[in-house]
């Protein structure tokens, strides 16, 4: 039986409102998802029932907070099938997770080493590596999509004996294309490179198993998977996390401090300086529980069917360029020649339809596609077929209104 | 907004925008206004004339003669061209000192354009007002 989004939509009270007298149609889920009641309740419950700083005070509330905080680490570890909970490091998001790795590996890089990324990367998985290359004299190399949006049949030559780091997104935030990750990771590992996978766009949709992926680092943010903002995860294999020099130092991450020296704490605390985002951690664990309680593959199939439906409707219309794949994606990214995406966006907004118009923090990819930006409708489990159709209807109205006579 | 002779018909910008009762009506009014904006030639669309801070490209040419300011503007986005028509209608042909005394934000809000005045990175109307106001 097909998945019915009404089975969980009531858990997202924010969606039951009007925008400019139209039903709110929220299709900007790749930017951030809405949060279900269990997440909202968990955050409020934390402040109402067990707010205290973690890992310090030996008192009733602190013990409760610390227990729940470390239980949350277990929840996230099993959510991505990490072998040990100490492999899960809290960060403020995907960006901080990548920066933690980029700064942490700096001491291992030499002039002439290569850092390889793909042409699909969000700026968050590009700029930290570019800046690392500037600091160390390493060379940033790009494994490109071809002009027709395919991967080259033979890309192993991008992986050389100088490749020290390979970082790739699992799914492009801008155009919804998946990377042939397993093959790429195999090539990278053959060259002995550290491997990092940006799962920011994947975790809300795909069950993740970091042991099957077998990458050194897997990173994601909470707010794109029904969790709160300001919390993210850096998963790493033991040896990979162990070699990272802490990029932030201070309280919590130390075992002993004197004026002469500091002995750092063990993992995961060594990489978590300062009081953590406790409510975020609690909320993120609730988001994992929410997802675990669903039939994940049914949700994925539903989200993909919405994107496929939009693709098939708009593909038939002349004059719409679609950059996302026809299948196996949960978003549709498009542009209309001679009509500015901000104009399309403004009309969609006036009808209560929320999408994203812009470069999606991927300027080099947009340059490769030959556009300044695209209009992106991205789906989550609570979106309905009516909403997918409404996006198409309103977009076509907008094109009519904006087409020059 | 051209008549049978191809002449520009004057549009009462203020009345048109103030009559808008919804975001959709404002959208449509701005599309109408956008058609009245004379487009800038390619050689005027220089980096120097570009207003920084707009997600759509906006060019604003400020000329002054005998203390009176004249403005020409263009954008690659249609709604922004409509907004430019509204903004320029407030300031065209005025002395700089008089423009500086105006509360342009308030005047645009009266034209139902306040949603274009948020300081989000998607619009650079504040940057445009800034350029209009400076010596």
Short mmCIF file of C-alpha atoms in Angstrom, two decimals:
data_model
loop_
_atom_site.label_atom_id
_atom_site.label_comp_id
_atom_site.label_asym_id
_atom_site.label_seq_id
_atom_site.Cartn_x
_atom_site.Cartn_y
_atom_site.Cartn_z
CA UNK A 1 0.00 0.00 0.00
CA UNK A 2 1.27 3.43 -0.87
CA UNK A 3 2.45 5.68 1.92
CA UNK A 4 -0.10 8.24 3.05
CA UNK A 5 1.49 11.50 4.28
CA UNK A 6 -1.64 12.32 6.30
CA UNK A 7 -0.53 9.53 8.65
CA UNK A 8 2.15 11.86 10.00
CA UNK A 9 1.36 15.34 8.71
CA UNK A 10 -0.63 16.14 11.85
CA UNK A 11 2.66 15.89 13.76
CA UNK A 12 3.81 19.07 11.98
CA UNK A 13 1.49 21.81 13.28
CA UNK A 14 3.41 24.55 11.45
CA UNK A 15 2.12 23.24 8.12
CA UNK A 16 -1.52 23.88 9.03
CA UNK A 17 -1.41 27.60 8.40
CA UNK A 18 -2.16 30.03 5.61
CA UNK A 19 0.36 32.18 3.83
CA UNK A 20 -1.20 35.31 2.28
CA UNK A 21 -4.62 33.63 2.43
CA UNK A 22 -3.39 30.52 0.61
CA UNK A 23 -2.65 27.16 2.18
CA UNK A 24 1.03 27.11 3.06
CA UNK A 25 2.83 24.74 0.68
CA UNK A 26 6.27 24.14 2.10
CA UNK A 27 8.63 22.76 -0.53
CA UNK A 28 11.92 24.11 0.76
CA UNK A 29 12.85 21.00 2.67
CA UNK A 30 16.35 20.70 1.29
CA UNK A 31 17.07 24.01 3.06
CA UNK A 32 15.49 22.89 6.30
CA UNK A 33 12.68 20.54 7.22
CA UNK A 34 9.88 21.30 9.63
CA UNK A 35 10.00 19.67 13.06
CA UNK A 36 7.50 17.08 14.31
CA UNK A 37 5.81 17.37 17.69
CA UNK A 38 8.01 14.72 19.34
CA UNK A 39 11.05 16.93 18.58
CA UNK A 40 9.33 20.07 19.87
CA UNK A 41 8.16 18.20 22.96
CA UNK A 42 11.62 16.76 23.64
CA UNK A 43 13.17 20.24 23.56
CA UNK A 44 10.53 21.66 25.83
CA UNK A 45 10.74 18.66 28.14
CA UNK A 46 14.48 19.21 28.45
CA UNK A 47 14.00 22.79 29.66
CA UNK A 48 11.00 21.94 31.80
CA UNK A 49 12.36 18.80 33.44
CA UNK A 50 16.10 18.29 33.28
CA UNK A 51 17.99 21.40 32.18
CA UNK A 52 21.49 21.36 33.67
CA UNK A 53 24.99 21.45 32.33
CA UNK A 54 26.29 18.05 31.32
CA UNK A 55 29.36 16.11 32.45
CA UNK A 56 29.99 18.36 35.46
CA UNK A 57 27.73 18.84 38.39
CA UNK A 58 27.09 15.82 40.55
CA UNK A 59 23.48 16.53 41.27
CA UNK A 60 20.07 15.22 40.37
CA UNK A 61 19.40 17.38 37.31
CA UNK A 62 22.95 17.21 35.98
CA UNK A 63 22.90 13.43 36.15
CA UNK A 64 19.61 13.31 34.29
CA UNK A 65 20.81 15.75 31.64
CA UNK A 66 24.10 13.88 31.20
CA UNK A 67 22.34 10.52 30.92
CA UNK A 68 19.92 11.78 28.31
CA UNK A 69 22.70 13.58 26.47
CA UNK A 70 24.81 10.43 26.24
CA UNK A 71 21.77 8.30 25.41
CA UNK A 72 21.25 10.64 22.49
CA UNK A 73 24.75 9.81 21.30
CA UNK A 74 23.77 6.13 21.34
CA UNK A 75 20.62 6.93 19.40
CA UNK A 76 22.56 8.76 16.69
CA UNK A 77 25.24 6.06 16.60
CA UNK A 78 22.67 3.37 15.93
CA UNK A 79 20.81 5.67 13.49
CA UNK A 80 23.87 5.63 11.21
CA UNK A 81 25.08 2.23 12.43
CA UNK A 82 28.30 3.59 13.91
CA UNK A 83 30.14 0.81 15.76
CA UNK A 84 30.82 2.91 18.88
CA UNK A 85 29.01 5.87 20.38
CA UNK A 86 32.38 7.57 20.98
CA UNK A 87 32.66 7.89 17.18
CA UNK A 88 29.82 10.42 17.19
CA UNK A 89 30.99 14.01 17.70
CA UNK A 90 28.49 16.81 18.17
CA UNK A 91 29.00 19.87 16.00
CA UNK A 92 26.81 22.87 15.34
CA UNK A 93 26.07 21.57 11.85
CA UNK A 94 27.49 20.04 8.71
CA UNK A 95 29.68 23.08 8.08
CA UNK A 96 31.37 22.91 11.46
CA UNK A 97 31.83 19.16 11.07
CA UNK A 98 33.71 19.63 7.80
CA UNK A 99 35.78 22.46 9.25
CA UNK A 100 36.68 20.26 12.22
CA UNK A 101 38.11 17.72 9.79
CA UNK A 102 39.74 20.27 7.49
CA UNK A 103 41.57 21.97 10.37
CA UNK A 104 42.19 18.69 12.17
CA UNK A 105 44.02 17.12 9.22
CA UNK A 106 46.06 20.20 8.37
CA UNK A 107 49.14 18.94 10.23
CA UNK A 108 49.27 15.89 7.94
CA UNK A 109 49.25 17.78 4.64
CA UNK A 110 52.27 18.81 2.65
CA UNK A 111 52.87 20.94 -0.38
CA UNK A 112 51.89 19.02 -3.48
CA UNK A 113 49.39 16.78 -1.72
CA UNK A 114 46.00 16.65 -3.36
CA UNK A 115 42.53 17.21 -1.96
CA UNK A 116 39.86 15.85 -4.29
CA UNK A 117 36.22 16.92 -4.24
CA UNK A 118 33.44 16.71 -6.83
CA UNK A 119 31.86 19.50 -8.84
CA UNK A 120 28.57 18.96 -7.00
CA UNK A 121 29.74 20.22 -3.65
CA UNK A 122 27.93 22.77 -1.52
CA UNK A 123 30.25 25.63 -0.56
CA UNK A 124 30.46 23.99 2.89
CA UNK A 125 32.30 21.05 1.35
CA UNK A 126 34.40 23.21 -0.95
CA UNK A 127 35.59 26.36 0.78
CA UNK A 128 37.10 24.61 3.86
CA UNK A 129 39.18 22.39 1.50
CA UNK A 130 40.14 25.29 -0.73
CA UNK A 131 41.32 27.26 2.28
CA UNK A 132 43.15 24.21 3.64
CA UNK A 133 44.90 23.93 0.27
CA UNK A 134 45.90 27.61 0.48
CA UNK A 135 47.32 27.13 3.97
CA UNK A 136 49.29 23.98 3.21
CA UNK A 137 50.29 24.31 -0.43
CA UNK A 138 48.16 21.28 -1.25
CA UNK A 139 46.29 21.25 -4.52
CA UNK A 140 42.48 21.25 -4.68
CA UNK A 141 41.28 19.05 -7.51
CA UNK A 142 37.75 18.72 -8.83
CA UNK A 143 36.15 15.57 -10.15
CA UNK A 144 33.60 17.05 -12.56
CA UNK A 145 30.22 16.11 -13.85
CA UNK A 146 30.25 16.17 -17.62
CA UNK A 147 28.19 18.82 -19.40
CA UNK A 148 25.23 16.46 -19.76
CA UNK A 149 25.12 15.82 -16.03
CA UNK A 150 26.76 12.39 -16.13
CA UNK A 151 29.89 11.18 -14.43
CA UNK A 152 32.73 10.33 -16.74
CA UNK A 153 32.75 6.57 -17.32
CA UNK A 154 36.35 6.45 -16.19
CA UNK A 155 37.27 8.80 -13.37
CA UNK A 156 39.82 6.71 -11.48
CA UNK A 157 42.67 8.88 -12.82
CA UNK A 158 41.53 11.73 -10.54
CA UNK A 159 42.66 9.57 -7.60
CA UNK A 160 46.45 9.62 -7.46
CA UNK A 161 49.12 8.61 -4.99
CA UNK A 162 49.12 12.26 -3.87
CA UNK A 163 45.40 12.24 -3.00
CA UNK A 164 45.36 12.68 0.76
CA UNK A 165 41.73 13.67 1.20
CA UNK A 166 38.65 12.82 -0.82
CA UNK A 167 35.47 14.64 0.17
CA UNK A 168 32.17 14.18 -1.64
CA UNK A 169 28.53 14.78 -1.14
CA UNK A 170 26.18 11.84 -1.19
CA UNK A 171 23.48 13.88 -2.93
CA UNK A 172 23.74 17.31 -4.55
CA UNK A 173 21.71 19.92 -2.67
CA UNK A 174 21.36 22.02 -5.82
CA UNK A 175 20.29 19.48 -8.42
CA UNK A 176 19.52 16.28 -6.51
CA UNK A 177 22.07 14.14 -8.34
CA UNK A 178 23.58 11.24 -6.37
CA UNK A 179 27.28 10.55 -6.55
CA UNK A 180 28.58 7.05 -7.40
CA UNK A 181 29.93 7.12 -3.89
CA UNK A 182 30.96 3.54 -3.31
CA UNK A 183 33.13 3.47 -6.44
CA UNK A 184 34.68 6.82 -5.62
CA UNK A 185 35.38 5.78 -2.04
CA UNK A 186 37.02 2.56 -3.28
CA UNK A 187 39.37 4.55 -5.51
CA UNK A 188 40.17 6.95 -2.68
CA UNK A 189 40.90 4.15 -0.25
CA UNK A 190 43.18 2.40 -2.74
CA UNK A 191 45.28 5.56 -2.69
CA UNK A 192 45.23 5.69 1.09
CA UNK A 193 43.31 8.96 1.20
CA UNK A 194 41.13 10.09 4.06
CA UNK A 195 37.50 10.00 2.93
CA UNK A 196 34.68 12.29 4.01
CA UNK A 197 31.06 11.98 2.95
CA UNK A 198 28.70 14.95 3.22
CA UNK A 199 25.37 13.37 4.09
CA UNK A 200 23.48 16.61 4.74
CA UNK A 201 21.03 15.98 1.90
CA UNK A 202 20.84 12.24 2.40
CA UNK A 203 20.03 11.56 6.07
CA UNK A 204 16.42 12.74 5.92
CA UNK A 205 15.68 10.39 3.04
CA UNK A 206 18.01 7.38 3.05
CA UNK A 207 18.83 4.91 5.79
CA UNK A 208 22.55 5.43 6.43
CA UNK A 209 25.05 2.73 7.33
CA UNK A 210 28.51 4.20 7.83
CA UNK A 211 30.03 0.73 8.14
CA UNK A 212 28.81 -0.25 4.69
CA UNK A 213 29.92 3.10 3.26
CA UNK A 214 33.22 2.52 5.04
CA UNK A 215 34.25 6.17 4.86
CA UNK A 216 36.57 7.77 7.43
CA UNK A 217 34.17 10.62 8.15
CA UNK A 218 30.44 11.05 7.65
CA UNK A 219 28.87 14.39 8.46
CA UNK A 220 25.37 15.84 8.52
CA UNK A 221 23.23 18.49 10.14
CA UNK A 222 20.16 17.93 12.27
CA UNK A 223 17.86 20.58 10.87
CA UNK A 224 17.55 18.94 7.45
CA UNK A 225 16.32 15.69 9.05
CA UNK A 226 13.44 17.02 11.18
CA UNK A 227 15.75 17.96 14.04
CA UNK A 228 16.62 21.35 15.49
CA UNK A 229 19.00 23.91 14.01
CA UNK A 230 22.44 24.37 15.47
CA UNK A 231 23.23 20.71 15.91
CA UNK A 232 25.12 18.42 13.57
CA UNK A 233 27.17 15.28 13.63
CA UNK A 234 30.71 14.34 12.76
CA UNK A 235 31.06 10.59 12.65
CA UNK A 236 34.55 9.21 12.23
CA UNK A 237 36.40 5.94 12.43
CA UNK A 238 38.60 5.72 15.52
CA UNK A 239 41.94 6.18 13.78
CA UNK A 240 40.57 9.06 11.69
CA UNK A 241 39.18 10.92 14.69
CA UNK A 242 42.33 10.20 16.68
CA UNK A 243 44.60 11.99 14.20
CA UNK A 244 42.45 15.15 14.14
CA UNK A 245 44.02 17.99 16.08
CA UNK A 246 41.23 19.75 17.98
CA UNK A 247 40.27 22.85 16.06
CA UNK A 248 38.68 24.38 19.11
CA UNK A 249 40.06 24.12 22.60
CA UNK A 250 38.71 25.11 25.99
CA UNK A 251 36.57 23.53 28.64
CA UNK A 252 35.01 20.06 28.41
CA UNK A 253 37.66 18.76 26.00
CA UNK A 254 40.46 18.56 28.54
CA UNK A 255 41.58 16.06 31.14
CA UNK A 256 44.20 18.11 32.92
CA UNK A 257 45.33 21.71 32.50
CA UNK A 258 48.34 23.53 33.89
CA UNK A 259 49.84 26.82 32.75
CA UNK A 260 52.51 24.83 30.94
CA UNK A 261 50.45 22.22 29.12
CA UNK A 262 47.07 20.61 28.60
CA UNK A 263 46.22 16.97 28.43
CA UNK A 264 43.26 16.52 26.14
CA UNK A 265 40.32 14.31 27.01
CA UNK A 266 39.48 11.11 25.14
CA UNK A 267 37.07 10.87 22.23
CA UNK A 268 34.42 12.06 21.73
CA UNK A 269 35.01 14.88 24.26
CA UNK A 270 38.42 15.81 22.85
CA UNK A 271 36.64 17.33 19.81
CA UNK A 272 33.77 18.97 21.73
CA UNK A 273 35.07 22.13 23.37
CA UNK A 274 32.70 24.14 25.53
CA UNK A 275 29.19 23.50 26.78
CA UNK A 276 27.43 21.61 24.01
CA UNK A 277 24.09 22.41 22.39
CA UNK A 278 22.25 20.15 24.84
CA UNK A 279 18.70 20.94 23.70
CA UNK A 280 19.82 20.38 20.10
CA UNK A 281 21.25 16.98 20.95
CA UNK A 282 18.05 15.98 22.77
CA UNK A 283 15.94 17.24 19.86
CA UNK A 284 18.08 15.47 17.28
CA UNK A 285 17.72 12.16 19.12
CA UNK A 286 13.94 12.69 19.07
CA UNK A 287 14.15 13.30 15.31
CA UNK A 288 16.01 9.98 14.90
CA UNK A 289 13.35 8.23 16.98
CA UNK A 290 10.69 9.82 14.80
CA UNK A 291 12.38 8.55 11.63
CA UNK A 292 13.11 5.13 13.13
CA UNK A 293 9.40 4.73 13.87
CA UNK A 294 8.59 5.18 10.18
CA UNK A 295 8.92 2.81 7.28
CA UNK A 296 11.91 4.69 5.90
CA UNK A 297 11.84 3.07 2.47
CA UNK A 298 8.14 3.86 2.10
CA UNK A 299 8.84 7.51 2.96
CA UNK A 300 11.67 7.62 0.45
CA UNK A 301 9.54 6.05 -2.27
CA UNK A 302 6.82 8.63 -1.56
CA UNK A 303 9.19 11.60 -1.68
CA UNK A 304 10.70 10.30 -4.90
CA UNK A 305 7.26 9.79 -6.41
CA UNK A 306 6.41 13.45 -5.70
CA UNK A 307 9.59 14.65 -7.40
CA UNK A 308 9.02 12.27 -10.31
CA UNK A 309 5.46 13.51 -10.70
CA UNK A 310 6.61 17.14 -10.83
CA UNK A 311 9.36 16.19 -13.26
CA UNK A 312 6.96 14.40 -15.58
CA UNK A 313 4.42 17.24 -15.53
CA UNK A 314 6.93 20.01 -16.12
CA UNK A 315 9.07 18.04 -18.55
CA UNK A 316 6.11 18.01 -20.94
CA UNK A 317 5.87 21.80 -20.88
CA UNK A 318 8.07 23.54 -23.36
CA UNK A 319 10.59 26.08 -22.14
CA UNK A 320 11.41 24.66 -18.74
CA UNK A 321 14.95 23.46 -18.16
CA UNK A 322 15.14 20.75 -15.51
CA UNK A 323 18.55 20.05 -13.97
CA UNK A 324 17.58 17.30 -11.55
CA UNK A 325 17.30 13.67 -12.64
CA UNK A 326 13.99 12.17 -13.68
CA UNK A 327 14.20 9.42 -11.06
CA UNK A 328 15.78 8.58 -7.72
CA UNK A 329 15.71 12.10 -6.38
CA UNK A 330 13.55 13.97 -3.92
CA UNK A 331 13.82 17.41 -5.49
CA UNK A 332 13.24 19.21 -8.77
CA UNK A 333 15.63 21.96 -9.79
CA UNK A 334 14.76 24.06 -12.81
CA UNK A 335 14.97 27.34 -14.63
CA UNK A 336 12.93 29.02 -17.33
CA UNK A 337 14.88 30.79 -20.07
CA UNK A 338 14.24 34.55 -20.13
CA UNK A 339 12.39 34.58 -16.83
CA UNK A 340 14.27 35.41 -13.66
CA UNK A 341 14.02 32.76 -10.95
CA UNK A 342 13.37 35.49 -8.37
CA UNK A 343 10.30 36.56 -10.35
CA UNK A 344 9.02 32.98 -10.43
CA UNK A 345 9.78 32.69 -6.74
CA UNK A 346 7.90 35.90 -5.95
CA UNK A 347 4.74 34.63 -7.62
CA UNK A 348 5.01 31.22 -5.96
CA UNK A 349 5.43 33.00 -2.64
CA UNK A 350 2.38 35.19 -3.29
CA UNK A 351 0.42 31.93 -3.61
CA UNK A 352 1.82 30.46 -0.41
CA UNK A 353 4.28 28.12 -2.16
CA UNK A 354 7.70 28.12 -0.49
CA UNK A 355 10.61 27.00 -2.65
CA UNK A 356 14.21 28.09 -2.99
CA UNK A 357 15.46 30.35 -5.77
CA UNK A 358 19.16 30.92 -5.97
CA UNK A 359 22.57 29.41 -6.42
CA UNK A 360 22.10 26.94 -3.54
CA UNK A 361 25.57 27.75 -2.20
CA UNK A 362 27.08 26.08 -5.25
CA UNK A 363 28.44 28.88 -7.44
CA UNK A 364 30.90 26.71 -9.41
CA UNK A 365 28.18 24.17 -10.22
CA UNK A 366 25.81 26.93 -11.36
CA UNK A 367 28.59 28.30 -13.56
CA UNK A 368 29.05 24.85 -15.06
CA UNK A 369 25.30 24.60 -15.75
CA UNK A 370 25.43 28.06 -17.29
CA UNK A 371 22.80 29.58 -15.00
CA UNK A 372 22.90 32.15 -12.21
CA UNK A 373 20.65 29.97 -10.15
CA UNK A 374 17.75 27.58 -10.20
CA UNK A 375 14.34 27.24 -8.64
CA UNK A 376 14.26 24.21 -6.39
CA UNK A 377 11.22 22.39 -5.01
CA UNK A 378 12.34 19.80 -2.47
CA UNK A 379 10.10 17.28 -0.80
CA UNK A 380 9.77 15.80 2.65
CA UNK A 381 7.67 12.97 4.02
CA UNK A 382 4.76 15.26 4.96
CA UNK A 383 4.27 16.69 1.47
CA UNK A 384 1.17 15.64 -0.44
CA UNK A 385 0.46 14.98 -4.10
CA UNK A 386 -1.86 18.02 -4.00
CA UNK A 387 1.13 20.13 -3.00
CA UNK A 388 3.24 18.72 -5.81
CA UNK A 389 0.46 19.58 -8.25
CA UNK A 390 -0.02 22.99 -6.71
CA UNK A 391 3.64 23.78 -7.27
CA UNK A 392 3.29 22.83 -10.94
CA UNK A 393 0.05 24.78 -11.40
CA UNK A 394 1.34 27.94 -9.75
CA UNK A 395 4.67 27.73 -11.57
CA UNK A 396 2.89 27.48 -14.92
CA UNK A 397 0.69 30.47 -13.97
CA UNK A 398 3.83 32.40 -13.07
CA UNK A 399 5.40 31.60 -16.42
CA UNK A 400 2.25 32.82 -18.17
CA UNK A 401 2.24 36.06 -16.20
CA UNK A 402 5.93 36.71 -16.68
CA UNK A 403 6.37 35.70 -20.27
CA UNK A 404 6.99 38.71 -22.43
CA UNK A 405 4.21 39.17 -24.87
CA UNK B 1 1.13 50.54 -20.95
CA UNK B 2 1.31 51.88 -24.47
CA UNK B 3 -1.57 53.39 -26.36
CA UNK B 4 -2.45 52.85 -30.01
CA UNK B 5 0.25 55.33 -31.08
CA UNK B 6 2.86 53.42 -29.14
CA UNK B 7 3.23 56.26 -26.64
CA UNK B 8 3.85 55.62 -22.98
CA UNK B 9 0.64 56.23 -21.09
CA UNK B 10 1.23 57.72 -17.68
CA UNK B 11 0.49 55.25 -14.91
CA UNK B 12 -0.57 56.47 -11.53
CA UNK B 13 2.03 54.45 -9.69
CA UNK B 14 0.88 55.39 -6.24
CA UNK B 15 -2.78 54.60 -6.92
CA UNK B 16 -1.93 51.34 -8.65
CA UNK B 17 0.21 50.04 -5.80
CA UNK B 18 -1.94 51.34 -2.98
CA UNK B 19 -4.98 49.59 -4.43
CA UNK B 20 -3.26 46.22 -4.04
CA UNK B 21 -4.93 44.13 -1.39
CA UNK B 22 -2.75 41.04 -1.57
CA UNK B 23 0.74 39.89 -2.33
CA UNK B 24 -0.57 38.56 -5.63
CA UNK B 25 -2.04 41.93 -6.62
CA UNK B 26 1.20 43.66 -5.76
CA UNK B 27 3.04 41.10 -7.88
CA UNK B 28 0.79 41.81 -10.84
CA UNK B 29 1.05 45.59 -10.36
CA UNK B 30 4.83 45.36 -10.31
CA UNK B 31 4.79 43.32 -13.52
CA UNK B 32 2.65 46.08 -15.07
CA UNK B 33 5.01 48.79 -13.83
CA UNK B 34 8.05 46.89 -15.00
CA UNK B 35 6.94 47.38 -18.58
CA UNK B 36 7.17 51.16 -18.22
CA UNK B 37 10.84 51.17 -17.29
CA UNK B 38 13.08 52.23 -20.17
CA UNK B 39 15.81 49.58 -20.38
CA UNK B 40 19.45 50.56 -20.00
CA UNK B 41 21.75 49.98 -22.90
CA UNK B 42 24.45 47.36 -22.53
CA UNK B 43 27.21 49.96 -22.15
CA UNK B 44 25.49 51.47 -19.10
CA UNK B 45 25.37 48.07 -17.40
CA UNK B 46 28.86 48.41 -15.99
CA UNK B 47 30.30 46.98 -12.81
CA UNK B 48 30.45 50.54 -11.49
CA UNK B 49 26.73 51.09 -12.03
CA UNK B 50 25.83 47.77 -10.48
CA UNK B 51 24.24 47.93 -7.05
CA UNK B 52 25.96 45.49 -4.72
CA UNK B 53 23.78 43.43 -2.42
CA UNK B 54 21.01 42.54 -4.84
CA UNK B 55 20.51 38.90 -5.75
CA UNK B 56 19.09 39.99 -9.08
CA UNK B 57 21.42 42.23 -11.03
CA UNK B 58 20.49 45.90 -10.59
CA UNK B 59 22.13 48.84 -12.31
CA UNK B 60 21.51 52.39 -11.19
CA UNK B 61 22.85 55.42 -13.03
CA UNK B 62 22.74 58.68 -11.09
CA UNK B 63 23.21 61.93 -12.97
CA UNK B 64 23.10 65.41 -11.55
CA UNK B 65 22.67 68.72 -13.30
CA UNK B 66 22.18 72.02 -11.50
CA UNK B 67 21.76 70.10 -8.27
CA UNK B 68 18.87 68.09 -9.64
CA UNK B 69 19.19 64.31 -9.63
CA UNK B 70 18.17 62.13 -12.51
CA UNK B 71 18.05 58.38 -12.31
CA UNK B 72 18.11 55.54 -14.78
CA UNK B 73 17.92 51.97 -13.63
CA UNK B 74 17.51 48.44 -14.85
CA UNK B 75 17.45 44.88 -13.57
CA UNK B 76 17.46 41.41 -15.04
CA UNK B 77 14.45 40.56 -12.86
CA UNK B 78 11.06 41.88 -13.83
CA UNK B 79 9.65 42.51 -10.36
CA UNK B 80 12.77 44.42 -9.47
CA UNK B 81 12.19 46.62 -12.54
CA UNK B 82 8.71 47.29 -11.18
CA UNK B 83 10.13 48.17 -7.78
CA UNK B 84 12.66 50.45 -9.48
CA UNK B 85 9.85 52.28 -11.27
CA UNK B 86 8.19 52.87 -7.92
CA UNK B 87 11.38 54.01 -6.23
CA UNK B 88 12.44 56.32 -9.04
CA UNK B 89 8.97 57.89 -9.16
CA UNK B 90 9.61 59.11 -5.62
CA UNK B 91 12.99 60.68 -6.26
CA UNK B 92 13.35 61.51 -9.95
CA UNK B 93 14.05 65.17 -10.64
CA UNK B 94 14.54 66.16 -7.01
CA UNK B 95 17.43 67.90 -5.30
CA UNK B 96 19.74 65.65 -3.31
CA UNK B 97 19.05 67.63 -0.13
CA UNK B 98 15.32 67.08 -0.59
CA UNK B 99 15.79 63.38 -1.27
CA UNK B 100 17.86 63.07 1.87
CA UNK B 101 15.04 64.57 3.90
CA UNK B 102 12.62 61.92 2.62
CA UNK B 103 11.81 58.76 4.54
CA UNK B 104 11.99 56.51 1.51
CA UNK B 105 11.43 53.34 3.50
CA UNK B 106 8.19 54.71 4.90
CA UNK B 107 7.08 55.91 1.47
CA UNK B 108 7.71 52.48 -0.04
CA UNK B 109 5.84 50.86 2.82
CA UNK B 110 2.87 53.09 1.95
CA UNK B 111 3.05 51.64 -1.55
CA UNK B 112 2.66 48.11 -0.14
CA UNK B 113 6.30 47.39 -0.89
CA UNK B 114 7.51 46.85 2.66
CA UNK B 115 8.14 43.18 2.02
CA UNK B 116 10.82 44.32 -0.42
CA UNK B 117 12.58 46.21 2.37
CA UNK B 118 13.63 43.35 4.60
CA UNK B 119 17.35 43.09 4.91
CA UNK B 120 17.44 39.53 3.65
CA UNK B 121 20.09 38.77 1.10
CA UNK B 122 17.48 38.21 -1.56
CA UNK B 123 16.88 41.85 -2.09
CA UNK B 124 18.99 44.87 -2.30
CA UNK B 125 16.39 47.61 -2.15
CA UNK B 126 18.16 49.09 0.84
CA UNK B 127 21.36 49.17 -1.19
CA UNK B 128 19.49 50.97 -3.96
CA UNK B 129 18.09 53.55 -1.54
CA UNK B 130 21.57 54.02 -0.20
CA UNK B 131 22.97 54.80 -3.62
CA UNK B 132 20.11 57.19 -4.37
CA UNK B 133 20.82 59.06 -1.16
CA UNK B 134 24.55 59.48 -1.32
CA UNK B 135 26.55 62.30 -2.73
#
